[in-house]
Short mmCIF file of C-alpha atoms in Angstrom, two decimals:
data_model
loop_
_atom_site.label_atom_id
_atom_site.label_comp_id
_atom_site.label_asym_id
_atom_site.label_seq_id
_atom_site.Cartn_x
_atom_site.Cartn_y
_atom_site.Cartn_z
CA MET U 1 0.00 0.00 0.00
CA PHE U 2 1.62 3.30 1.11
CA TYR U 3 4.63 1.33 2.37
CA ARG U 4 5.13 -0.83 -0.70
CA ALA U 5 8.88 -1.37 -1.22
CA ALA U 6 8.71 -2.70 -4.79
CA GLY U 7 11.58 -1.42 -6.92
CA GLN U 8 13.68 -0.22 -3.97
CA PHE U 9 16.68 -2.50 -4.45
CA LYS U 10 19.78 -2.63 -2.23
CA THR U 11 22.96 -2.68 -4.31
CA SER U 12 25.52 -2.39 -1.48
CA TYR U 13 26.01 -3.35 2.15
CA ARG U 14 25.87 0.33 3.10
CA ALA U 15 22.45 0.67 1.47
CA ASP U 16 21.25 -2.48 3.23
CA GLN U 17 22.28 -1.00 6.61
CA ALA U 18 20.76 2.43 5.97
CA LEU U 19 18.77 4.15 8.69
CA PHE U 20 15.75 4.24 6.35
CA PRO U 21 15.61 0.90 4.49
CA VAL U 22 12.37 1.98 2.82
CA ARG U 23 11.95 5.40 1.23
CA GLN U 24 8.61 5.87 2.95
CA ASP U 25 10.35 5.82 6.36
CA ALA U 26 12.26 8.98 5.47
CA MET U 27 9.09 10.58 4.14
CA LEU U 28 7.24 9.76 7.38
CA LEU U 29 10.04 11.24 9.48
CA GLY U 30 10.02 14.37 7.33
CA PHE U 31 6.27 14.69 7.83
CA ILE U 32 6.68 14.35 11.61
CA LEU U 33 9.43 16.99 11.65
CA ILE U 34 7.23 19.39 9.68
CA LEU U 35 4.45 18.86 12.21
CA ALA U 36 6.83 19.39 15.14
CA TRP U 37 8.69 22.42 13.77
CA VAL U 38 5.96 24.22 11.80
CA VAL U 39 2.40 23.02 12.32
CA PHE U 40 2.28 22.51 16.10
CA PRO U 41 3.93 25.83 17.06
CA LEU U 42 1.58 27.78 14.78
CA THR U 43 -1.62 26.05 15.83
CA ALA U 44 -1.13 24.93 19.45
CA SER U 45 -2.74 26.79 22.33
CA GLU U 46 -1.07 27.69 25.62
CA PHE U 47 -2.78 24.67 27.17
CA ALA U 48 -1.38 22.35 24.48
CA PHE U 49 2.15 23.70 24.92
CA GLN U 50 2.19 23.38 28.71
CA THR U 51 0.15 20.19 29.08
CA LEU U 52 1.19 18.11 26.07
CA LEU U 53 3.93 19.29 23.73
CA ILE U 54 6.66 20.47 26.11
CA PRO U 55 6.25 17.71 28.75
CA ILE U 56 6.11 14.98 26.08
CA LEU U 57 9.45 16.12 24.67
CA ILE U 58 11.10 16.43 28.09
CA TYR U 59 9.86 13.06 29.33
CA SER U 60 10.90 11.49 26.02
CA LEU U 61 14.43 12.82 26.50
CA ALA U 62 14.61 11.56 30.09
CA ALA U 63 13.35 8.13 29.00
CA LEU U 64 15.89 8.15 26.17
CA GLY U 65 18.67 8.65 28.71
CA LEU U 66 17.36 5.81 30.86
CA ASN U 67 16.93 3.60 27.80
CA ILE U 68 20.58 4.05 26.85
CA LEU U 69 21.57 2.65 30.24
CA THR U 70 18.87 0.03 30.79
CA GLY U 71 17.67 -0.88 27.31
CA TYR U 72 20.99 -0.85 25.45
CA ALA U 73 23.63 -1.47 28.14
CA GLY U 74 21.48 -3.65 30.41
CA GLN U 75 22.19 -1.70 33.63
CA LEU U 76 19.00 -1.24 35.64
CA SER U 77 18.63 2.17 37.28
CA LEU U 78 16.03 3.58 39.66
CA GLY U 79 17.74 6.92 40.23
CA THR U 80 16.79 8.78 37.07
CA ALA U 81 14.96 11.59 38.86
CA ALA U 82 17.94 12.35 41.08
CA PHE U 83 20.23 12.75 38.07
CA MET U 84 17.62 15.04 36.54
CA GLY U 85 17.88 17.05 39.75
CA VAL U 86 21.66 17.27 39.40
CA GLY U 87 21.21 18.77 35.94
CA ALA U 88 18.56 21.22 37.14
CA TYR U 89 20.56 22.47 40.13
CA ALA U 90 23.77 22.64 38.09
CA CYS U 91 22.02 24.76 35.47
CA TYR U 92 20.59 27.02 38.18
CA LYS U 93 24.00 27.60 39.75
CA MET U 94 25.61 28.35 36.40
CA VAL U 95 23.07 30.99 35.39
CA THR U 96 23.18 32.63 38.83
CA LEU U 97 26.98 32.61 39.16
CA MET U 98 27.52 33.56 35.51
CA PRO U 99 24.54 35.70 34.43
CA TRP U 100 26.19 36.42 31.10
CA MET U 101 25.98 32.74 30.08
CA SER U 102 23.32 31.78 27.56
CA PRO U 103 20.66 29.62 29.23
CA VAL U 104 20.77 27.20 26.30
CA VAL U 105 24.52 26.72 26.81
CA ALA U 106 23.94 26.29 30.55
CA ILE U 107 21.33 23.62 29.87
CA LEU U 108 23.70 21.68 27.62
CA LEU U 109 26.58 22.02 30.10
CA SER U 110 24.45 20.94 33.04
CA GLY U 111 24.50 17.41 31.71
CA VAL U 112 28.28 17.28 32.22
CA PHE U 113 27.84 17.55 36.00
CA SER U 114 25.16 14.88 35.94
CA ALA U 115 27.42 12.64 33.85
CA GLY U 116 30.22 12.98 36.41
CA ILE U 117 27.89 12.06 39.28
CA GLY U 118 26.49 9.21 37.20
CA VAL U 119 29.95 7.72 36.67
CA VAL U 120 30.62 7.85 40.43
CA PHE U 121 27.40 6.04 41.28
CA GLY U 122 27.92 3.70 38.33
CA ILE U 123 31.07 2.21 39.82
CA PRO U 124 29.08 -0.50 41.69
CA SER U 125 27.95 -1.80 38.28
CA LEU U 126 31.47 -3.19 37.84
CA ARG U 127 30.77 -5.71 40.61
CA ILE U 128 26.99 -6.08 40.82
CA LYS U 129 24.08 -6.14 38.40
CA GLY U 130 20.36 -6.72 38.17
CA PHE U 131 18.34 -6.24 41.34
CA TYR U 132 21.39 -5.34 43.42
CA LEU U 133 22.42 -2.59 41.00
CA ALA U 134 18.86 -1.25 41.06
CA ILE U 135 19.09 -0.98 44.86
CA ALA U 136 22.43 0.82 44.55
CA THR U 137 20.98 3.39 42.15
CA LEU U 138 17.95 3.76 44.44
CA ALA U 139 20.37 4.58 47.26
CA ALA U 140 21.87 7.26 44.99
CA GLN U 141 18.35 8.59 44.47
CA PHE U 142 17.77 9.03 48.20
CA PHE U 143 21.23 10.47 48.84
CA LEU U 144 21.04 13.08 46.09
CA VAL U 145 17.54 14.24 47.06
CA TRP U 146 18.77 14.56 50.65
CA LEU U 147 21.72 16.59 49.37
CA PHE U 148 19.39 18.91 47.45
CA GLU U 149 17.54 19.58 50.71
CA LYS U 150 20.50 20.01 53.05
CA TRP U 151 23.10 21.83 50.92
CA ALA U 152 21.72 25.36 51.00
CA TRP U 153 24.37 26.63 48.57
CA LEU U 154 22.59 24.78 45.77
CA TYR U 155 19.48 26.93 46.09
CA ASN U 156 21.36 30.14 47.03
CA TYR U 157 20.24 29.93 50.67
CA ASN U 158 16.61 30.72 49.82
CA ALA U 159 14.39 30.46 52.88
CA SER U 160 11.87 28.33 50.97
CA GLY U 161 14.52 25.84 49.88
CA ALA U 162 13.28 26.10 46.29
CA ILE U 163 14.88 27.43 43.13
CA GLN U 164 13.09 30.00 41.00
CA VAL U 165 13.99 30.24 37.33
CA PRO U 166 15.00 33.82 36.47
CA ASN U 167 14.19 35.70 33.28
CA LEU U 168 17.03 34.81 30.92
CA GLN U 169 17.65 35.89 27.35
CA SER U 170 19.38 34.29 24.41
CA PHE U 171 19.99 36.45 21.32
CA GLY U 172 17.69 39.09 22.78
CA VAL U 173 14.76 36.71 23.31
CA TYR U 174 13.54 35.55 26.72
CA VAL U 175 13.82 31.77 26.84
CA SER U 176 13.17 31.14 30.55
CA GLY U 177 11.36 32.77 33.41
CA PRO U 178 7.90 34.38 33.56
CA GLN U 179 8.59 36.62 30.56
CA ALA U 180 9.38 33.72 28.20
CA THR U 181 6.61 32.56 25.88
CA SER U 182 5.58 28.93 25.59
CA MET U 183 6.38 28.88 21.87
CA VAL U 184 9.99 29.97 22.46
CA GLN U 185 10.43 27.41 25.22
CA TYR U 186 8.92 24.73 23.00
CA TYR U 187 11.41 25.50 20.24
CA VAL U 188 14.34 25.38 22.69
CA VAL U 189 13.19 22.01 24.04
CA LEU U 190 12.54 20.67 20.54
CA ALA U 191 15.98 21.74 19.31
CA VAL U 192 17.77 20.10 22.25
CA VAL U 193 15.71 16.91 22.01
CA THR U 194 16.29 16.68 18.25
CA LEU U 195 20.04 17.15 18.67
CA LEU U 196 20.43 14.56 21.43
CA THR U 197 18.17 12.07 19.65
CA TRP U 198 20.34 12.35 16.54
CA VAL U 199 23.45 11.76 18.69
CA CYS U 200 21.87 8.70 20.34
CA ILE U 201 20.82 7.22 17.00
CA ASN U 202 24.40 7.43 15.79
CA LEU U 203 25.78 6.03 19.04
CA THR U 204 23.44 3.06 19.19
CA ARG U 205 23.92 2.16 15.52
CA GLY U 206 27.71 2.33 15.71
CA THR U 207 30.52 0.54 17.50
CA THR U 208 29.55 1.98 20.87
CA GLY U 209 26.02 0.64 20.56
CA ARG U 210 27.25 -2.84 19.63
CA ILE U 211 29.56 -2.83 22.66
CA TRP U 212 26.67 -1.86 24.93
CA LYS U 213 24.46 -4.60 23.49
CA ALA U 214 27.19 -7.21 23.93
CA THR U 215 27.61 -6.09 27.54
CA ARG U 216 23.85 -6.30 28.06
CA ASP U 217 23.38 -9.73 26.52
CA MET U 218 26.31 -11.52 28.20
CA ASP U 219 28.94 -9.42 29.90
CA PHE U 220 31.46 -12.16 30.66
CA ALA U 221 31.36 -13.32 27.02
CA ALA U 222 31.85 -9.71 25.93
CA GLU U 223 34.90 -9.50 28.17
CA LEU U 224 36.29 -12.70 26.65
CA ILE U 225 36.24 -11.16 23.16
CA GLY U 226 38.14 -8.10 24.35
CA ILE U 227 35.46 -5.62 25.42
CA ASN U 228 36.49 -3.45 28.35
CA LEU U 229 33.52 -3.82 30.70
CA MET U 230 34.56 -0.92 32.91
CA LYS U 231 34.74 1.42 29.94
CA SER U 232 31.49 0.07 28.50
CA LYS U 233 29.40 0.26 31.68
CA LEU U 234 30.74 3.56 32.98
CA GLY U 235 30.47 5.03 29.48
CA ALA U 236 26.80 4.05 29.41
CA PHE U 237 26.30 5.64 32.83
CA ALA U 238 28.01 8.83 31.63
CA VAL U 239 26.00 9.15 28.41
CA SER U 240 22.74 8.24 30.14
CA SER U 241 23.31 10.65 33.02
CA TYR U 242 24.27 13.45 30.65
CA ILE U 243 21.02 13.11 28.71
CA VAL U 244 18.98 12.79 31.89
CA GLY U 245 20.72 15.84 33.38
CA VAL U 246 19.89 17.94 30.32
CA ALA U 247 16.30 16.69 30.57
CA GLY U 248 16.24 17.78 34.21
CA ALA U 249 17.44 21.28 33.31
CA LEU U 250 14.76 21.52 30.61
CA PHE U 251 12.22 20.13 33.07
CA VAL U 252 12.74 23.05 35.45
CA PHE U 253 13.84 25.90 33.19
CA MET U 254 11.52 25.33 30.22
CA TRP U 255 8.45 23.87 31.89
CA ARG U 256 8.06 24.01 35.69
CA GLY U 257 9.67 27.40 36.33
CA ALA U 258 10.54 26.44 39.91
CA ALA U 259 11.61 23.33 41.76
CA GLU U 260 11.90 21.89 45.26
CA PRO U 261 13.99 18.84 46.16
CA ASN U 262 10.95 16.55 46.45
CA LEU U 263 10.15 17.25 42.79
CA PHE U 264 12.96 14.79 41.94
CA ASP U 265 11.76 12.05 44.27
CA VAL U 266 11.19 8.36 43.54
CA PRO U 267 7.78 8.70 41.79
CA LEU U 268 9.42 10.68 38.98
CA SER U 269 12.04 7.94 38.54
CA PHE U 270 9.33 5.31 38.26
CA ARG U 271 7.30 7.41 35.84
CA ILE U 272 10.26 7.65 33.48
CA LEU U 273 10.91 3.93 33.89
CA PHE U 274 7.27 3.23 32.98
CA ILE U 275 7.64 5.36 29.84
CA ALA U 276 10.69 3.35 28.80
CA ILE U 277 9.01 -0.01 29.51
CA ILE U 278 5.73 0.81 27.75
CA GLY U 279 7.54 2.42 24.82
CA GLY U 280 10.02 -0.42 24.50
CA LEU U 281 13.45 -0.98 26.02
CA GLY U 282 16.28 -0.86 23.50
CA SER U 283 14.40 1.46 21.17
CA ILE U 284 14.75 5.15 20.32
CA LEU U 285 11.23 5.49 18.93
CA GLY U 286 9.69 3.81 21.96
CA ASN U 287 10.63 6.68 24.25
CA TYR U 288 8.45 9.06 22.25
CA LEU U 289 5.55 6.62 21.97
CA GLY U 290 5.66 5.88 25.69
CA ALA U 291 5.82 9.57 26.61
CA ILE U 292 2.89 10.40 24.34
CA LEU U 293 0.82 7.72 26.06
CA ILE U 294 1.83 8.50 29.65
CA VAL U 295 1.51 12.29 29.27
CA GLY U 296 -1.54 12.23 27.03
CA LEU U 297 -3.57 9.65 28.97
CA PRO U 298 -4.44 11.93 31.95
CA VAL U 299 -5.49 14.68 29.54
CA ILE U 300 -7.75 12.27 27.64
CA LEU U 301 -9.27 10.92 30.86
CA GLY U 302 -9.92 14.48 32.03
CA VAL U 303 -11.55 15.64 28.80
CA LEU U 304 -13.38 12.48 27.67
CA PRO U 305 -16.13 12.51 30.35
CA GLU U 306 -17.04 16.10 29.42
CA VAL U 307 -17.24 15.14 25.75
CA LEU U 308 -19.50 12.20 26.62
CA GLY U 309 -21.62 14.34 28.95
CA MET U 310 -20.61 12.42 32.09
CA GLN U 311 -20.05 13.91 35.55
CA THR U 312 -16.72 12.86 37.08
CA ASP U 313 -14.24 14.39 39.48
CA SER U 314 -10.48 14.79 39.11
CA ALA U 315 -9.77 12.14 41.77
CA LEU U 316 -11.58 9.47 39.73
CA ALA U 317 -9.65 10.45 36.59
CA GLU U 318 -6.38 10.19 38.52
CA HIS U 319 -7.28 6.74 39.87
CA LEU U 320 -8.26 5.57 36.38
CA ASN U 321 -4.96 6.86 35.02
CA THR U 322 -3.02 4.90 37.66
CA MET U 323 -5.00 1.72 36.98
CA ILE U 324 -4.61 1.96 33.20
CA VAL U 325 -0.88 2.65 33.38
CA GLY U 326 -0.40 -0.29 35.76
CA ALA U 327 -2.41 -2.57 33.48
CA LEU U 328 -0.40 -1.45 30.45
CA ILE U 329 2.90 -2.17 32.22
CA ILE U 330 1.76 -5.69 33.13
CA PHE U 331 0.44 -6.24 29.60
CA PHE U 332 3.64 -5.18 27.87
CA LEU U 333 5.91 -7.06 30.28
CA ILE U 334 3.98 -10.29 29.66
CA VAL U 335 2.66 -10.02 26.10
CA GLU U 336 5.06 -7.66 24.33
CA PRO U 337 8.27 -6.92 26.30
CA HIS U 338 9.54 -4.66 23.50
CA GLY U 339 6.61 -2.29 23.96
CA LEU U 340 4.88 0.06 21.58
CA ALA U 341 7.96 0.26 19.37
CA GLN U 342 7.65 -3.44 18.55
CA LEU U 343 3.94 -3.03 17.78
CA TRP U 344 4.85 -0.30 15.30
CA ARG U 345 7.48 -2.60 13.72
CA LEU U 346 4.86 -5.32 13.24
CA ILE U 347 2.39 -2.86 11.71
CA ARG U 348 5.10 -1.50 9.43
CA GLU U 349 6.06 -5.00 8.26
CA LYS U 350 2.43 -5.70 7.39
CA LEU U 351 2.26 -2.47 5.42
CA VAL U 352 5.48 -3.25 3.53
CA ILE U 353 4.30 -6.68 2.32
CA TRP U 354 0.61 -5.77 1.86
CA PRO U 355 -1.54 -7.32 0.36
CA PHE U 356 0.36 -10.56 0.95
CA PRO U 357 -0.20 -12.30 4.31
CA HIS U 358 3.45 -13.29 4.96
#
């Protein structure tokens, strides 16, 4: 049908390994980019920006960072929110200590601090894995949140213990703070997410990605063929923590506008983990599909009763959201461990060979 691949022959190994094996894949991506860069900014309301578009992109980026570590390198982590907090507080300190620095540059640099902390807490992965590593990263979660609360220097000794995002400009345009518009913040988030997604695609499809997958599938066999496990695991922690740290800076500076230490508590870590699981571990696309579902589901449950003329309260919608997300996690873990990304692959394969059944 629309995905028919007749006449698209591969004449070299490079063509066979291309990112878009079928021409329609590139066309679909181009269509999505046009929607993201042109259509949505021109048509979206303030509600759509703040409730759907910006949070979907930020959660997708955070899940992408976790997926690098858990989905590709096989290192389970439950401390994602804490590393987001490191990025947020690092960005806040940079823009307050160096007001001349562009906020976009500060956001990108904030991930470096998160990467350094991630490597430190990733050292236990050299000796332990699985459930025990998850407990170690959970300990890092509790320690870092405690540090955010007790180290007053991080929030400039504010009596409230919270950080407030100041009005910051880049090229004469406010990109953060109360004076920044949602459209500008959306474009900043979209640009950063697009850049880091492109980097991750290249990493996972190259030598680094193959090393991570070998480490994930059987680490002692990977070591026997010459892979440096310390470099592989700590490298995955560094890349993952960098992406998560940048997501944390975007989370506060481009969306929330303020943050307290408990914002980066365990529930946020689990929410990002749920996005990665439902979207599909070991997949770039899955992070976006999972974020669309997790972020969009509460909005749908809040609006749908009004459309159907039903009387419901917000508490019921919240309970329904929790039940549906829990059911989806169980469903995907049992029926389709590779998540929504695998469902899309199956649909795409059917479209490519249509109208033939096999």
